[in-house]
Amino acid sequence: MIHSKITEKIRETPSTCTLKFEWDAAVLPGQFIMIWIPGYGEIPMSISDTGNPKAITVKAYGPPSARLQELGVNDKLFFRGPYGVPFTEVKERKLIIGSGSGMACLMPLVDSKSTVMISAKKASELLYRGKINAENVIYITDDGSEGTRGFPDTVLRDFDTKEFHMVYVCGPEAMMYKVLGILSARQNRAEFSLERSMKCGIGICDSCSIDGIQLCRDGPVIGIERLKNSIEFGRSKLDHSGKRIRVEI
Ligand SMILES: Cc1cc2nc3c(=O)[nH]c(=O)nc-3n(C[C@H](O)[C@H](O)[C@H](O)COP(=O)(O)OP(=O)(O)OC[C@H]3O[C@@H](n4cnc5c(N)ncnc54)[C@H](O)[C@@H]3O)c2cc1C
Ligand code: FES
């Protein structure tokens, strides 16, 4: 288990904050760590800044992530990693599509050749608003309180993706499933960061299984060619108890 101290805490949105910490390991965009929250267990978190200091960006969903958000400067972080297959980085123009806390794992990919589509339910929940240094930033909100009213897939339908060498996607599975359909039909090169229940993070417990692969080891980043043939993506997943449940699309 690695120990580090939180050096900075940034309130990003009412539900989300970024915690910065010193860690000199080499981490690639798309990789994650398993964070131990004493009294609550371990949860996977993407590295939202792969430089040094590093960062995680946490949305408060349930008690473990809410507890993580209560930590402040000088509090200790306990974690192991980095784990997982990173995104394939390209030098050419790229399109980045991030919804909600899904934008966290995409942030290390953003550069001056990126177009970023960033979506949230409402303006106040848009992650990294005003902080994204890209060629073009397109804000999308469900309620139209900022940018275009709608969802990434509705905006993508009228958006020309031919000029982009790679499309990177992360967010709720319903969004990614619809975006997968559009990009497959257009034969875009794309990678998606998926989420499943993760316990060991190192390919032992099988709780993160999707289509017989272990997402902690063979993902969380999956290429479009593999994903479009998936029989589980957008349909079913294992919950934290191991029971198969339907994915709401
Ligand atoms: C590869 C990967 C990267 C992620 N990166 C981020 C990120 O950058 N930012 C972010 O906000 N969220 C991220 N998540 C989601 C995060 O790990 C939690 O799933 C989410 O915070 C759920 O919060 P919770 O545990 O507080 O709530 P609940 O869903 O209420 O948790 C209930 C219980 O389930 C357990 N649990 C919850 N989620 C998981 C999980 N994924 N695996 C195993 N056990 C779990 C908890 O320990 C708890 O006991 C990522 C998930 C994955 C798989
Ligand atoms: S989390 Fe245990 S095998 Fe992936």
CSV table of C-alpha atoms and ligand atoms in Angstrom, one decimal:
chain,number,residue,atom,x,y,z
A,1,MET,CA,0.0,0.0,0.0
A,2,ILE,CA,1.3,3.4,-1.0
A,3,HIS,CA,0.9,6.4,1.4
A,4,SER,CA,0.8,10.0,0.4
A,5,LYS,CA,-0.4,13.3,1.8
A,6,ILE,CA,-3.0,15.5,0.1
A,7,THR,CA,-1.3,18.8,-0.9
A,8,GLU,CA,-4.3,20.6,-2.4
A,9,LYS,CA,-8.1,20.3,-2.5
A,10,ILE,CA,-10.0,21.9,-5.2
A,11,ARG,CA,-13.9,22.1,-5.2
A,12,GLU,CA,-14.8,21.5,-8.9
A,13,THR,CA,-18.6,21.4,-8.6
A,14,PRO,CA,-21.1,21.0,-5.7
A,15,SER,CA,-20.7,17.2,-6.0
A,16,THR,CA,-17.1,16.8,-7.1
A,17,CYS,CA,-13.6,17.7,-5.8
A,18,THR,CA,-10.0,17.2,-6.9
A,19,LEU,CA,-7.4,16.0,-4.5
A,20,LYS,CA,-3.8,16.6,-5.4
A,21,PHE,CA,-1.0,14.4,-3.9
A,22,GLU,CA,2.7,13.8,-4.3
A,23,TRP,CA,3.6,10.5,-6.1
A,24,ASP,CA,6.5,10.2,-8.4
A,25,ALA,CA,5.3,7.0,-10.3
A,26,ALA,CA,4.9,7.0,-14.0
A,27,VAL,CA,1.2,6.9,-14.7
A,28,LEU,CA,-0.4,7.0,-18.2
A,29,PRO,CA,-3.7,8.6,-19.2
A,30,GLY,CA,-6.6,6.2,-18.5
A,31,GLN,CA,-4.9,4.3,-15.7
A,32,PHE,CA,-6.4,4.1,-12.2
A,33,ILE,CA,-5.5,3.4,-8.6
A,34,MET,CA,-7.4,1.4,-5.9
A,35,ILE,CA,-7.9,3.8,-3.0
A,36,TRP,CA,-8.4,2.4,0.5
A,37,ILE,CA,-10.8,4.5,2.6
A,38,PRO,CA,-10.4,3.2,6.1
A,39,GLY,CA,-13.7,1.9,7.4
A,40,TYR,CA,-15.3,1.9,4.0
A,41,GLY,CA,-13.1,-0.3,1.7
A,42,GLU,CA,-11.4,0.2,-1.6
A,43,ILE,CA,-12.7,1.9,-4.7
A,44,PRO,CA,-11.1,2.5,-8.1
A,45,MET,CA,-10.2,6.1,-9.1
A,46,SER,CA,-8.7,7.4,-12.3
A,47,ILE,CA,-5.7,9.6,-12.2
A,48,SER,CA,-7.0,13.0,-13.4
A,49,ASP,CA,-3.5,14.6,-13.5
A,50,THR,CA,-0.6,12.3,-14.4
A,51,GLY,CA,2.1,14.9,-13.7
A,52,ASN,CA,3.5,15.5,-10.2
A,53,PRO,CA,1.6,16.3,-8.1
A,54,LYS,CA,-0.9,13.8,-9.3
A,55,ALA,CA,-4.6,14.1,-8.8
A,56,ILE,CA,-7.9,12.3,-8.5
A,57,THR,CA,-11.2,13.9,-9.1
A,58,VAL,CA,-14.0,12.4,-6.9
A,59,LYS,CA,-17.7,12.6,-7.3
A,60,ALA,CA,-19.7,11.9,-4.1
A,61,TYR,CA,-22.0,9.0,-5.0
A,62,GLY,CA,-22.3,6.8,-1.9
A,63,PRO,CA,-20.6,6.7,1.6
A,64,PRO,CA,-17.0,5.7,0.4
A,65,SER,CA,-16.7,8.5,-2.1
A,66,ALA,CA,-18.4,11.0,0.2
A,67,ARG,CA,-15.8,10.1,2.9
A,68,LEU,CA,-13.0,10.5,0.4
A,69,GLN,CA,-14.3,14.0,-0.3
A,70,GLU,CA,-14.2,14.9,3.4
A,71,LEU,CA,-10.4,14.6,3.4
A,72,GLY,CA,-8.4,17.8,3.3
A,73,VAL,CA,-4.9,19.1,2.9
A,74,ASN,CA,-2.3,17.1,5.0
A,75,ASP,CA,-4.7,14.1,5.3
A,76,LYS,CA,-3.2,10.8,4.3
A,77,LEU,CA,-4.2,8.9,1.1
A,78,PHE,CA,-3.7,5.1,1.0
A,79,PHE,CA,-3.7,3.4,-2.4
A,80,ARG,CA,-2.1,0.9,-4.7
A,81,GLY,CA,-1.5,0.9,-8.5
A,82,PRO,CA,-1.2,2.2,-11.1
A,83,TYR,CA,-3.4,-0.3,-12.8
A,84,GLY,CA,-5.0,-0.9,-16.2
A,85,VAL,CA,-4.5,-0.5,-19.9
A,86,PRO,CA,-4.0,3.2,-20.8
A,87,PHE,CA,-5.5,5.1,-23.7
A,88,THR,CA,-3.5,5.0,-27.0
A,89,GLU,CA,-2.2,8.5,-27.3
A,90,VAL,CA,-2.1,10.2,-30.8
A,91,LYS,CA,-0.3,13.4,-31.9
A,92,GLU,CA,-3.0,14.3,-34.4
A,93,ARG,CA,-6.4,16.0,-33.7
A,94,LYS,CA,-8.6,14.2,-31.2
A,95,LEU,CA,-12.1,14.4,-30.0
A,96,ILE,CA,-12.7,13.9,-26.3
A,97,ILE,CA,-16.2,13.1,-25.0
A,98,GLY,CA,-16.7,13.2,-21.2
A,99,SER,CA,-19.8,13.1,-19.2
A,100,GLY,CA,-20.1,13.8,-15.5
A,101,SER,CA,-17.2,12.4,-13.5
A,102,GLY,CA,-16.2,10.4,-16.6
A,103,MET,CA,-14.3,13.6,-17.7
A,104,ALA,CA,-11.7,12.8,-14.9
A,105,CYS,CA,-9.9,10.0,-16.7
A,106,LEU,CA,-9.9,12.0,-20.0
A,107,MET,CA,-8.3,15.2,-18.6
A,108,PRO,CA,-4.7,14.0,-19.0
A,109,LEU,CA,-5.4,13.6,-22.8
A,110,VAL,CA,-6.4,17.2,-23.3
A,111,ASP,CA,-4.0,19.3,-25.4
A,112,SER,CA,-4.1,22.1,-28.0
A,113,LYS,CA,-5.1,19.7,-30.7
A,114,SER,CA,-8.2,18.5,-28.8
A,115,THR,CA,-11.8,19.2,-29.2
A,116,VAL,CA,-13.6,18.5,-25.9
A,117,MET,CA,-17.3,17.8,-25.6
A,118,ILE,CA,-18.1,18.0,-21.9
A,119,SER,CA,-21.6,17.3,-20.6
A,120,ALA,CA,-23.4,17.3,-17.3
A,121,LYS,CA,-27.0,17.5,-16.0
A,122,LYS,CA,-26.7,21.2,-15.4
A,123,ALA,CA,-24.2,24.1,-15.7
A,124,SER,CA,-23.0,23.9,-12.1
A,125,GLU,CA,-22.0,20.2,-12.5
A,126,LEU,CA,-19.8,20.8,-15.6
A,127,LEU,CA,-16.4,19.4,-14.6
A,128,TYR,CA,-13.3,21.6,-15.1
A,129,ARG,CA,-15.5,24.4,-16.6
A,130,GLY,CA,-13.2,27.3,-17.7
A,131,LYS,CA,-10.1,25.2,-17.0
A,132,ILE,CA,-9.8,23.2,-20.2
A,133,ASN,CA,-7.0,24.3,-22.5
A,134,ALA,CA,-8.1,22.8,-25.8
A,135,GLU,CA,-8.6,24.0,-29.4
A,136,ASN,CA,-12.4,23.9,-28.9
A,137,VAL,CA,-14.6,23.2,-25.9
A,138,ILE,CA,-18.3,22.3,-26.4
A,139,TYR,CA,-20.5,22.4,-23.3
A,140,ILE,CA,-23.6,20.3,-23.3
A,141,THR,CA,-26.2,20.2,-20.5
A,142,ASP,CA,-29.4,18.1,-20.1
A,143,ASP,CA,-31.4,21.2,-19.0
A,144,GLY,CA,-29.7,23.7,-21.4
A,145,SER,CA,-28.4,25.9,-18.5
A,146,GLU,CA,-25.1,26.2,-20.4
A,147,GLY,CA,-24.0,25.4,-23.9
A,148,THR,CA,-26.2,23.1,-26.1
A,149,ARG,CA,-29.2,21.5,-24.5
A,150,GLY,CA,-29.1,17.7,-24.9
A,151,PHE,CA,-26.7,14.8,-24.6
A,152,PRO,CA,-23.3,14.0,-26.2
A,153,ASP,CA,-25.0,11.6,-28.6
A,154,THR,CA,-27.6,14.1,-29.8
A,155,VAL,CA,-24.9,16.7,-30.4
A,156,LEU,CA,-22.6,14.1,-32.1
A,157,ARG,CA,-25.3,13.2,-34.7
A,158,ASP,CA,-24.9,16.6,-36.4
A,159,PHE,CA,-21.1,16.9,-35.7
A,160,ASP,CA,-18.6,16.0,-38.3
A,161,THR,CA,-16.0,13.5,-36.8
A,162,LYS,CA,-14.1,12.7,-40.0
A,163,GLU,CA,-11.2,15.1,-39.2
A,164,PHE,CA,-10.4,13.5,-35.8
A,165,HIS,CA,-7.7,10.8,-35.7
A,166,MET,CA,-9.1,9.4,-32.5
A,167,VAL,CA,-12.2,9.8,-30.3
A,168,TYR,CA,-11.9,9.1,-26.5
A,169,VAL,CA,-15.1,8.5,-24.5
A,170,CYS,CA,-16.0,8.1,-20.8
A,171,GLY,CA,-19.2,8.6,-18.9
A,172,PRO,CA,-22.4,6.8,-18.0
A,173,GLU,CA,-22.8,3.5,-20.0
A,174,ALA,CA,-26.1,4.7,-21.6
A,175,MET,CA,-24.2,7.7,-23.1
A,176,MET,CA,-21.2,5.5,-24.2
A,177,TYR,CA,-23.5,2.9,-25.8
A,178,LYS,CA,-25.2,5.5,-28.0
A,179,VAL,CA,-21.9,7.2,-28.9
A,180,LEU,CA,-20.5,3.7,-29.8
A,181,GLY,CA,-23.4,3.2,-32.2
A,182,ILE,CA,-22.8,6.5,-34.0
A,183,LEU,CA,-19.0,6.2,-34.2
A,184,SER,CA,-19.2,2.5,-35.3
A,185,ALA,CA,-21.4,3.5,-38.2
A,186,ARG,CA,-18.9,6.2,-39.2
A,187,GLN,CA,-15.9,3.9,-38.8
A,188,ASN,CA,-14.2,6.3,-36.4
A,189,ARG,CA,-11.1,5.1,-34.5
A,190,ALA,CA,-12.2,5.3,-30.8
A,191,GLU,CA,-11.5,4.2,-27.3
A,192,PHE,CA,-13.9,4.0,-24.3
A,193,SER,CA,-13.1,3.8,-20.6
A,194,LEU,CA,-15.6,1.4,-19.0
A,195,GLU,CA,-16.7,1.0,-15.4
A,196,ARG,CA,-17.4,-2.3,-13.6
A,197,SER,CA,-17.3,-3.3,-10.0
A,198,MET,CA,-13.6,-3.7,-9.0
A,199,LYS,CA,-12.4,-5.5,-5.9
A,200,CYS,CA,-8.8,-6.8,-6.4
A,201,GLY,CA,-7.8,-4.5,-9.3
A,202,ILE,CA,-5.2,-7.1,-10.4
A,203,GLY,CA,-7.1,-9.8,-12.3
A,204,ILE,CA,-7.8,-12.3,-9.5
A,205,CYS,CA,-11.5,-11.9,-8.3
A,206,ASP,CA,-13.3,-11.6,-11.6
A,207,SER,CA,-15.8,-9.1,-10.2
A,208,CYS,CA,-15.0,-6.7,-13.1
A,209,SER,CA,-15.6,-9.3,-15.8
A,210,ILE,CA,-17.2,-8.2,-19.1
A,211,ASP,CA,-17.5,-10.6,-22.0
A,212,GLY,CA,-15.0,-12.9,-20.2
A,213,ILE,CA,-12.3,-10.3,-19.9
A,214,GLN,CA,-11.2,-8.7,-16.7
A,215,LEU,CA,-11.6,-4.9,-17.0
A,216,CYS,CA,-9.1,-4.1,-14.3
A,217,ARG,CA,-6.3,-5.9,-16.3
A,218,ASP,CA,-7.4,-5.8,-19.9
A,219,GLY,CA,-9.2,-2.5,-19.5
A,220,PRO,CA,-10.6,-0.1,-18.3
A,221,VAL,CA,-9.8,1.3,-21.8
A,222,ILE,CA,-11.4,-0.8,-24.6
A,223,GLY,CA,-11.1,-0.1,-28.3
A,224,ILE,CA,-14.2,0.4,-30.5
A,225,GLU,CA,-13.6,-2.8,-32.6
A,226,ARG,CA,-13.7,-5.0,-29.5
A,227,LEU,CA,-16.6,-3.1,-27.8
A,228,LYS,CA,-18.9,-3.1,-30.8
A,229,ASN,CA,-19.0,-6.9,-30.6
A,230,SER,CA,-19.6,-7.0,-26.9
A,231,ILE,CA,-22.7,-8.9,-25.7
A,232,GLU,CA,-22.6,-7.4,-22.2
A,233,PHE,CA,-21.8,-3.7,-22.8
A,234,GLY,CA,-25.0,-1.7,-22.6
A,235,ARG,CA,-27.0,-4.8,-21.5
A,236,SER,CA,-25.8,-6.3,-18.2
A,237,LYS,CA,-23.1,-6.2,-15.5
A,238,LEU,CA,-22.3,-7.7,-12.1
A,239,ASP,CA,-23.3,-5.7,-9.1
A,240,HIS,CA,-20.9,-5.4,-6.1
A,241,SER,CA,-22.4,-8.7,-4.7
A,242,GLY,CA,-21.7,-10.6,-7.9
A,243,LYS,CA,-25.4,-10.7,-9.1
A,244,ARG,CA,-26.0,-10.0,-12.8
A,245,ILE,CA,-28.1,-7.0,-13.3
A,246,ARG,CA,-29.5,-5.1,-16.3
A,247,VAL,CA,-27.7,-1.9,-17.4
A,248,GLU,CA,-30.3,0.9,-17.9
A,249,ILE,CA,-30.0,2.5,-21.3
B,1,LIG,C1,-11.6,2.2,-13.5
B,1,LIG,C2,-12.5,3.1,-12.7
B,1,LIG,C3,-12.2,4.4,-12.6
B,1,LIG,C4,-13.0,5.3,-11.9
B,1,LIG,N1,-12.6,6.6,-11.8
B,1,LIG,C5,-13.4,7.4,-11.1
B,1,LIG,C6,-13.1,8.8,-11.0
B,1,LIG,O1,-12.1,9.3,-11.5
B,1,LIG,N2,-13.9,9.6,-10.3
B,1,LIG,C7,-15.1,9.2,-9.7
B,1,LIG,O2,-15.8,10.0,-9.0
B,1,LIG,N3,-15.4,7.9,-9.8
B,1,LIG,C8,-14.6,7.0,-10.4
B,1,LIG,N4,-15.0,5.7,-10.5
B,1,LIG,C9,-16.2,5.2,-9.8
B,1,LIG,C10,-15.8,4.9,-8.3
B,1,LIG,O3,-14.9,3.9,-8.3
B,1,LIG,C11,-17.0,4.4,-7.5
B,1,LIG,O4,-17.7,3.4,-8.2
B,1,LIG,C12,-18.0,5.5,-7.3
B,1,LIG,O5,-17.3,6.5,-6.6
B,1,LIG,C13,-19.1,4.9,-6.4
B,1,LIG,O6,-19.0,5.5,-5.2
B,1,LIG,P1,-19.3,4.9,-3.8
B,1,LIG,O7,-18.5,3.7,-3.5
B,1,LIG,O8,-19.2,6.0,-2.8
B,1,LIG,O9,-20.8,4.5,-3.8
B,1,LIG,P2,-21.8,3.3,-3.8
B,1,LIG,O10,-22.0,3.0,-5.2
B,1,LIG,O11,-22.9,3.6,-3.0
B,1,LIG,O12,-21.0,2.2,-3.1
B,1,LIG,C14,-21.6,1.1,-2.4
B,1,LIG,C15,-20.6,0.1,-2.1
B,1,LIG,O13,-20.0,-0.5,-3.2
B,1,LIG,C16,-18.6,-0.4,-3.3
B,1,LIG,N5,-18.2,0.1,-4.6
B,1,LIG,C17,-18.7,1.2,-5.2
B,1,LIG,N6,-18.1,1.3,-6.4
B,1,LIG,C18,-17.3,0.3,-6.6
B,1,LIG,C19,-16.5,-0.2,-7.6
B,1,LIG,N7,-16.4,0.5,-8.8
B,1,LIG,N8,-15.8,-1.3,-7.5
B,1,LIG,C20,-15.9,-2.0,-6.3
B,1,LIG,N9,-16.7,-1.7,-5.3
B,1,LIG,C21,-17.4,-0.5,-5.4
B,1,LIG,C22,-18.2,0.5,-2.2
B,1,LIG,O14,-17.0,0.2,-1.5
B,1,LIG,C23,-19.4,0.4,-1.2
B,1,LIG,O15,-19.1,-0.6,-0.3
B,1,LIG,C24,-14.2,4.8,-11.3
B,1,LIG,C25,-14.5,3.4,-11.4
B,1,LIG,C26,-13.7,2.6,-12.2
B,1,LIG,C27,-14.1,1.2,-12.3
B,2,FES,S1,-11.2,-6.4,-10.0
B,2,FES,FE1,-10.6,-8.4,-9.5
B,2,FES,S2,-10.4,-9.3,-11.4
B,2,FES,FE2,-10.7,-7.2,-11.9
